[in-house]
Amino acid sequence: MKTEVEPGRAGHPLRSSCADEKLGIFQDDGDVSVGELLALGGAGGFQAACDQYHKGIISGSICQDLCNLHKVEWRTCLSSVPGQQVYSGLWQGKEVTIKCGIEESLNSKAGSDSAPRRELVLFDKPTRGTSIKEFREMTLGFLKANLGDLPSLPALVGQVLLMADFNQDSRVSLAEAKSMWALLQRNEFLLLLSLQEKEHASRLLGYCGDLYVTEGAPHGSWHGAALPPLLRPLLPPALHSALQQWLGPAWPWRAKIAIGLLEFVEELFHGSYGTFYMCETTLANVGYTAKYDFKMADLQQVAPEAAVRRFLQGRHCEHSSDCTYGRDCRAPCDKLMRQCKGDLIQPNLAKVCELLRDYLLPGAPADLHAELGRQLRTCTTLSGLASQVEAHHSLVLSHLKTLLWKKISNTKYS
């Protein structure tokens, strides 16, 4: 590893480039005004990121465009959640999503002690003098702790090192290593890295420090998301459903999106880097492209099995509701031992099928409605420990995909 002198005064930890809910950069001609950015503290956040880049503390594939060439254009704020700075933008002629200052939203959804909190990311690791071998081992240990002890992890470590060496000089500098380590602390970045080969996750395009850029946000299937943030919680469930039916895509397009969502469930189940759980299953996370191919809108709500098990196993409980990770990843409570067990009660597929009942049954073709309803009911009753339903899970999922595909195949919707 190249050794670079790390700036910064002794006793003063280096601040994250996207911390304190600051916006990373601005342009006067963007959709976000300078006044709004200053109100958000955006200018200070941009200065912090670029100061650190110019001092050699951080590095990354988009730092030059971000800090020197000002080619990253910020547009609309996409998040109403405090602590999550998510913006639409334009970079290299493409619509992108820019993310920084993202706290773990799994925590905020389920209470202060219901999911593992990470401290504010500081660029304090690895330290100067760390060898490339030590950084490789450090990264492997982190991935094992978060994804489980999998034989595929050395290959993922290789991907991390290749991404860190963005300038392809066959070396990893201290700034490159610090930036990559900070990024790995972000739950969504870790998921994006693990699911890069999957077609239903957004593609990672670049980073600078712990700020990163992905493909542009997919269209939302939940049309309540277009409402002002303060009004969204006031909508009754019946109106949510009506909005979906009136304003959503035509039913055959919804069927195509649903097939993609079911394929995503398959991808999460025993993939190359382990099993992942969807811990907030809502229509707000169901996105799609211009061709109506499913894209997961927010990977913040997806968690590795190893992380969920580590959090739940042995946790004190009185009821199963005490054994909840995120919003709806729930494990049984052993009332005799008063401890949570590590396996989840409801698999991803059952939760997704509950979602699809509201998404697919309204407006479904008359000759399909009864059979579709029956299969979705069967699917939602999948229960038992998630690790024990693999065969039944696969069969139910296959039948449902086949039913939908037969209806739209050989049409313009396929």
XYZ file of C-alpha atoms in Angstrom:
414
model
C 0.000 0.000 0.000
C 1.370 3.419 -0.870
C 2.047 5.452 2.215
C 0.643 8.950 2.232
C 0.906 11.422 5.056
C -2.519 11.793 6.628
C -3.352 15.449 7.351
C -5.224 16.487 10.451
C -4.326 17.799 13.875
C -3.640 15.385 16.688
C -6.662 14.798 18.881
C -9.106 16.004 16.229
C -10.779 13.112 14.419
C -11.394 13.639 10.739
C -15.039 14.265 9.921
C -16.969 12.252 7.369
C -17.330 14.142 4.090
C -21.108 13.624 4.176
C -21.703 13.857 7.903
C -24.012 16.231 9.749
C -26.633 16.006 6.984
C -24.606 18.261 4.703
C -25.034 18.350 0.933
C -21.866 17.472 -0.930
C -21.770 19.926 -3.878
C -23.912 22.470 -5.674
C -24.233 24.285 -8.970
C -26.031 27.583 -9.364
C -28.001 26.291 -12.364
C -29.216 23.104 -10.696
C -32.717 22.383 -9.447
C -31.594 22.968 -5.853
C -30.997 26.665 -5.238
C -27.912 28.031 -3.539
C -30.117 29.437 -0.786
C -31.623 26.032 -0.110
C -28.188 24.452 -0.061
C -26.860 26.990 2.387
C -29.891 26.358 4.605
C -28.994 22.666 4.539
C -25.362 23.414 5.231
C -24.547 22.196 1.724
C -21.679 24.555 0.992
C -19.911 23.473 4.179
C -20.427 19.806 3.362
C -19.000 20.284 -0.122
C -16.039 22.170 1.297
C -15.373 19.411 3.844
C -15.425 16.697 1.182
C -13.232 18.555 -1.244
C -10.845 19.815 1.434
C -10.283 16.203 2.451
C -9.816 15.176 -1.168
C -7.326 17.964 -1.878
C -5.374 17.096 1.289
C -5.155 13.459 0.234
C -7.322 12.117 3.063
C -9.957 10.626 0.767
C -10.046 9.550 -2.841
C -12.398 7.996 -5.365
C -13.452 7.664 -8.966
C -15.676 10.771 -9.011
C -13.613 13.090 -6.771
C -12.059 14.876 -9.744
C -15.447 15.566 -11.344
C -16.956 16.456 -7.969
C -14.314 18.802 -6.600
C -12.217 20.120 -9.497
C -14.302 19.947 -12.660
C -17.731 20.460 -11.022
C -19.357 18.033 -13.431
C -21.749 16.522 -10.884
C -25.068 18.375 -10.992
C -27.364 18.070 -7.976
C -31.099 18.233 -8.538
C -34.030 17.157 -6.356
C -33.974 15.839 -2.801
C -35.396 12.293 -2.834
C -35.500 11.573 0.889
C -37.821 12.802 3.624
C -35.999 10.801 6.317
C -33.675 12.764 8.650
C -30.083 11.601 8.345
C -30.467 10.386 4.756
C -29.090 12.712 2.095
C -30.312 11.308 -1.235
C -30.493 13.464 -4.361
C -31.205 12.991 -8.025
C -28.485 14.376 -10.247
C -26.717 14.371 -13.569
C -23.227 13.031 -14.235
C -21.581 12.214 -17.563
C -24.881 12.843 -19.316
C -26.716 10.242 -17.217
C -29.364 10.618 -14.554
C -27.906 9.398 -11.274
C -28.715 9.129 -7.585
C -26.228 10.718 -5.174
C -26.068 9.429 -1.604
C -24.176 10.647 1.425
C -24.675 11.078 5.156
C -26.898 7.994 5.248
C -27.628 6.695 8.727
C -28.973 3.173 9.068
C -32.689 3.610 8.360
C -33.363 0.147 9.757
C -32.572 1.695 13.143
C -34.894 4.653 12.820
C -37.830 2.502 11.738
C -37.801 0.198 14.706
C -36.631 2.232 17.640
C -33.318 3.302 19.076
C -32.191 -0.144 20.239
C -33.781 -2.421 17.663
C -31.015 -2.612 15.079
C -27.244 -2.318 15.215
C -26.139 1.312 15.185
C -22.886 2.305 13.547
C -20.926 5.266 14.794
C -20.428 8.211 12.492
C -18.056 7.111 9.780
C -14.659 8.716 10.272
C -11.734 8.277 7.952
C -9.607 6.807 10.730
C -9.076 3.318 9.286
C -6.837 1.868 8.073
C -4.004 3.715 9.773
C -0.795 4.816 8.115
C 1.640 1.942 7.750
C -1.045 -0.683 7.109
C 0.149 -3.137 4.474
C -1.995 -4.298 1.580
C -2.012 -7.789 3.126
C -3.312 -6.373 6.421
C -5.987 -4.359 4.614
C -7.058 -7.470 2.712
C -7.355 -9.433 5.990
C -9.140 -6.524 7.663
C -11.666 -6.386 4.808
C -12.166 -10.163 4.818
C -12.832 -10.110 8.574
C -15.389 -7.332 8.171
C -17.204 -9.166 5.375
C -17.245 -12.417 7.382
C -18.803 -10.592 10.329
C -21.494 -9.027 8.150
C -22.186 -11.641 5.466
C -21.148 -14.862 7.199
C -18.171 -17.171 6.706
C -18.684 -17.929 3.009
C -16.237 -19.520 0.544
C -17.025 -16.757 -1.975
C -15.770 -13.915 0.249
C -12.147 -13.847 -1.009
C -13.538 -13.037 -4.475
C -15.585 -10.185 -2.965
C -12.458 -8.885 -1.209
C -10.795 -8.872 -4.623
C -13.663 -6.733 -5.954
C -13.210 -4.307 -3.052
C -9.496 -3.923 -3.813
C -10.159 -3.447 -7.532
C -12.741 -0.770 -6.741
C -10.345 0.927 -4.316
C -7.683 1.062 -7.052
C -9.941 3.182 -9.256
C -6.991 4.743 -11.149
C -5.702 1.259 -12.009
C -2.107 1.883 -10.974
C -1.959 -1.597 -9.354
C -1.535 -0.061 -5.906
C -3.958 0.988 -3.165
C -3.105 4.292 -1.512
C -3.994 5.140 2.065
C -6.663 7.596 0.832
C -8.149 4.911 -1.419
C -8.201 2.392 1.438
C -9.760 4.876 3.887
C -12.507 5.748 1.407
C -13.314 2.114 0.670
C -13.370 1.206 4.378
C -15.763 4.094 5.093
C -18.036 2.982 2.247
C -18.159 -0.590 3.542
C -19.692 0.728 6.789
C -22.749 1.852 4.784
C -25.354 -0.896 4.755
C -26.643 -0.080 1.275
C -23.156 0.129 -0.236
C -22.336 -3.301 1.161
C -25.559 -4.635 -0.367
C -24.872 -2.955 -3.718
C -21.431 -4.533 -3.757
C -22.854 -7.967 -2.924
C -25.642 -7.715 -5.521
C -23.735 -6.026 -8.366
C -24.227 -9.014 -10.653
C -27.999 -9.026 -10.060
C -30.163 -7.215 -12.591
C -32.707 -5.962 -10.058
C -30.305 -3.856 -7.949
C -29.126 -0.406 -9.058
C -25.629 -0.295 -10.517
C -22.889 1.446 -8.543
C -21.232 4.112 -10.729
C -18.623 5.835 -8.573
C -17.651 7.287 -5.200
C -15.619 9.955 -3.407
C -14.867 9.248 0.229
C -18.121 7.880 1.664
C -20.287 9.618 -0.951
C -21.405 7.332 -3.757
C -23.362 7.532 -6.998
C -25.712 4.910 -8.443
C -27.965 4.653 -11.469
C -30.873 7.091 -11.454
C -33.757 6.268 -9.138
C -36.322 3.946 -10.728
C -39.939 4.993 -11.211
C -41.963 4.391 -8.071
C -44.839 1.939 -8.025
C -46.319 3.608 -4.944
C -47.941 6.787 -6.154
C -48.387 8.106 -2.637
C -44.625 8.689 -2.799
C -45.295 11.636 -5.116
C -47.167 13.426 -2.332
C -45.448 15.877 0.027
C -43.696 13.936 2.827
C -45.892 15.402 5.585
C -49.080 14.197 3.859
C -47.998 10.601 3.204
C -48.720 9.220 6.712
C -52.210 10.795 6.619
C -53.406 8.691 3.668
C -55.696 5.828 4.779
C -54.769 2.343 3.452
C -57.868 2.233 1.213
C -56.738 5.418 -0.533
C -53.250 3.964 -1.008
C -54.833 1.040 -2.857
C -57.080 3.309 -4.929
C -54.129 5.502 -5.940
C -52.273 2.406 -7.065
C -55.171 1.215 -9.224
C -55.972 4.614 -10.738
C -52.485 6.041 -11.238
C -50.288 2.955 -11.487
C -49.213 1.124 -14.647
C -51.693 -0.999 -16.604
C -52.242 -4.445 -15.092
C -50.005 -6.343 -17.589
C -47.136 -3.968 -16.780
C -47.758 -4.549 -13.078
C -47.577 -8.290 -13.743
C -44.188 -7.821 -15.423
C -42.927 -5.730 -12.487
C -44.219 -8.397 -10.073
C -42.313 -11.123 -11.941
C -39.145 -9.049 -11.508
C -39.861 -8.653 -7.789
C -40.266 -12.429 -7.461
C -36.958 -12.910 -9.301
C -35.348 -10.499 -6.833
C -36.645 -12.663 -3.972
C -34.918 -15.621 -5.649
C -31.694 -13.619 -5.933
C -31.765 -12.855 -2.204
C -32.251 -16.510 -1.321
C -28.888 -18.304 -1.150
C -27.025 -16.034 -3.569
C -23.261 -15.948 -4.091
C -22.740 -13.957 -0.910
C -25.320 -15.585 1.334
C -28.983 -15.006 2.094
C -30.514 -11.550 2.527
C -33.750 -10.523 4.249
C -36.163 -7.800 3.195
C -36.932 -5.996 6.445
C -39.381 -3.352 5.233
C -41.644 -4.786 2.559
C -43.665 -1.887 1.163
C -44.707 -0.646 -2.279
C -42.461 2.370 -1.681
C -39.502 0.059 -2.364
C -40.968 -1.373 -5.588
C -39.438 0.526 -8.503
C -39.260 -0.097 -12.223
C -37.448 1.118 -15.332
C -38.918 2.787 -18.410
C -39.391 -0.736 -19.830
C -41.221 -1.849 -16.666
C -38.387 -4.070 -15.458
C -38.342 -4.284 -11.655
C -35.638 -2.401 -9.748
C -35.373 -2.360 -5.964
C -35.806 1.307 -5.062
C -34.069 1.172 -1.669
C -31.586 -1.459 -0.492
C -31.334 0.199 2.934
C -34.148 -2.120 4.013
C -32.364 -5.323 2.939
C -30.091 -6.986 5.501
C -27.644 -9.916 5.370
C -28.793 -13.027 7.218
C -25.612 -13.029 9.318
C -26.270 -9.483 10.578
C -29.917 -10.241 11.413
C -29.010 -13.454 13.242
C -26.256 -11.736 15.211
C -28.658 -9.022 16.336
C -31.560 -11.326 17.252
C -29.851 -14.415 18.707
C -30.114 -14.357 22.504
C -31.801 -10.937 22.670
C -34.048 -10.537 25.739
C -37.765 -10.725 24.925
C -41.229 -11.092 26.427
C -43.103 -11.425 23.097
C -42.143 -12.074 19.479
C -42.668 -8.364 18.796
C -39.533 -7.795 20.905
C -37.586 -9.865 18.368
C -37.858 -7.501 15.421
C -35.082 -6.267 13.165
C -36.038 -3.300 11.019
C -39.775 -3.084 10.465
C -40.865 -6.652 9.755
C -37.987 -9.135 10.153
C -39.349 -10.979 13.175
C -38.047 -14.039 15.038
C -39.759 -16.272 17.650
C -39.396 -15.464 21.332
C -38.485 -18.417 23.545
C -40.743 -17.479 26.466
C -39.125 -20.023 28.775
C -35.626 -18.643 28.215
C -36.927 -15.131 27.459
C -34.566 -14.921 24.532
C -35.047 -14.362 20.808
C -34.147 -17.148 18.439
C -32.057 -16.442 15.362
C -34.391 -17.719 12.614
C -37.112 -15.520 11.146
C -40.780 -16.524 11.339
C -41.819 -15.267 7.906
C -39.715 -15.682 4.742
C -39.228 -12.922 2.172
C -41.659 -14.574 -0.240
C -44.626 -14.533 2.164
C -44.144 -10.816 2.821
C -43.803 -10.051 -0.886
C -46.984 -11.997 -1.672
C -48.901 -9.943 0.899
C -47.711 -6.901 -1.009
C -48.672 -8.420 -4.372
C -52.267 -9.069 -3.267
C -52.872 -5.318 -3.163
C -50.702 -4.724 -6.223
C -52.018 -7.403 -8.601
C -55.578 -8.379 -7.655
C -57.213 -4.983 -8.365
C -57.809 -4.893 -12.118
C -56.616 -8.460 -12.734
C -58.184 -10.202 -15.785
C -61.407 -12.030 -14.887
C -60.126 -15.395 -16.131
C -57.056 -15.095 -13.886
C -58.430 -13.431 -10.767
C -59.561 -16.537 -8.845
C -56.408 -18.606 -9.485
C -54.126 -15.642 -8.811
C -55.927 -14.965 -5.534
C -55.606 -18.618 -4.527
C -51.883 -18.759 -5.262
C -51.213 -15.494 -3.451
C -53.139 -16.756 -0.397
C -51.050 -19.944 -0.407
C -47.911 -17.867 -0.695
C -48.777 -15.514 2.181
C -49.318 -18.478 4.513
C -45.723 -19.662 4.123
C -44.530 -19.815 7.686
C -42.149 -21.691 9.900
C -38.465 -20.914 10.140
C -37.146 -19.318 6.976
C -34.320 -21.871 6.783
C -36.800 -24.783 6.698
C -39.096 -23.737 3.845
C -36.679 -23.824 0.919
C -38.350 -26.555 -1.194
C -41.923 -25.329 -0.645
C -40.782 -21.719 -1.065
C -39.213 -22.480 -4.469
C -42.274 -24.388 -5.688
C -44.761 -21.665 -4.713
C -42.581 -18.967 -6.255
C -42.192 -20.936 -9.496
C -45.962 -21.517 -9.819
C -46.715 -17.839 -9.273
C -44.147 -16.655 -11.816
C -45.428 -19.171 -14.376
C -49.049 -18.058 -13.897
C -48.171 -14.409 -14.478
C -45.778 -15.069 -17.328
C -48.306 -17.183 -19.253
C -50.755 -14.282 -19.137
C -48.382 -11.688 -20.599
C -46.052 -13.803 -22.768
C -46.286 -13.328 -26.528
C -47.782 -9.876 -26.007
C -46.265 -6.393 -26.137
C -46.006 -6.521 -22.340
C -43.427 -9.322 -22.353
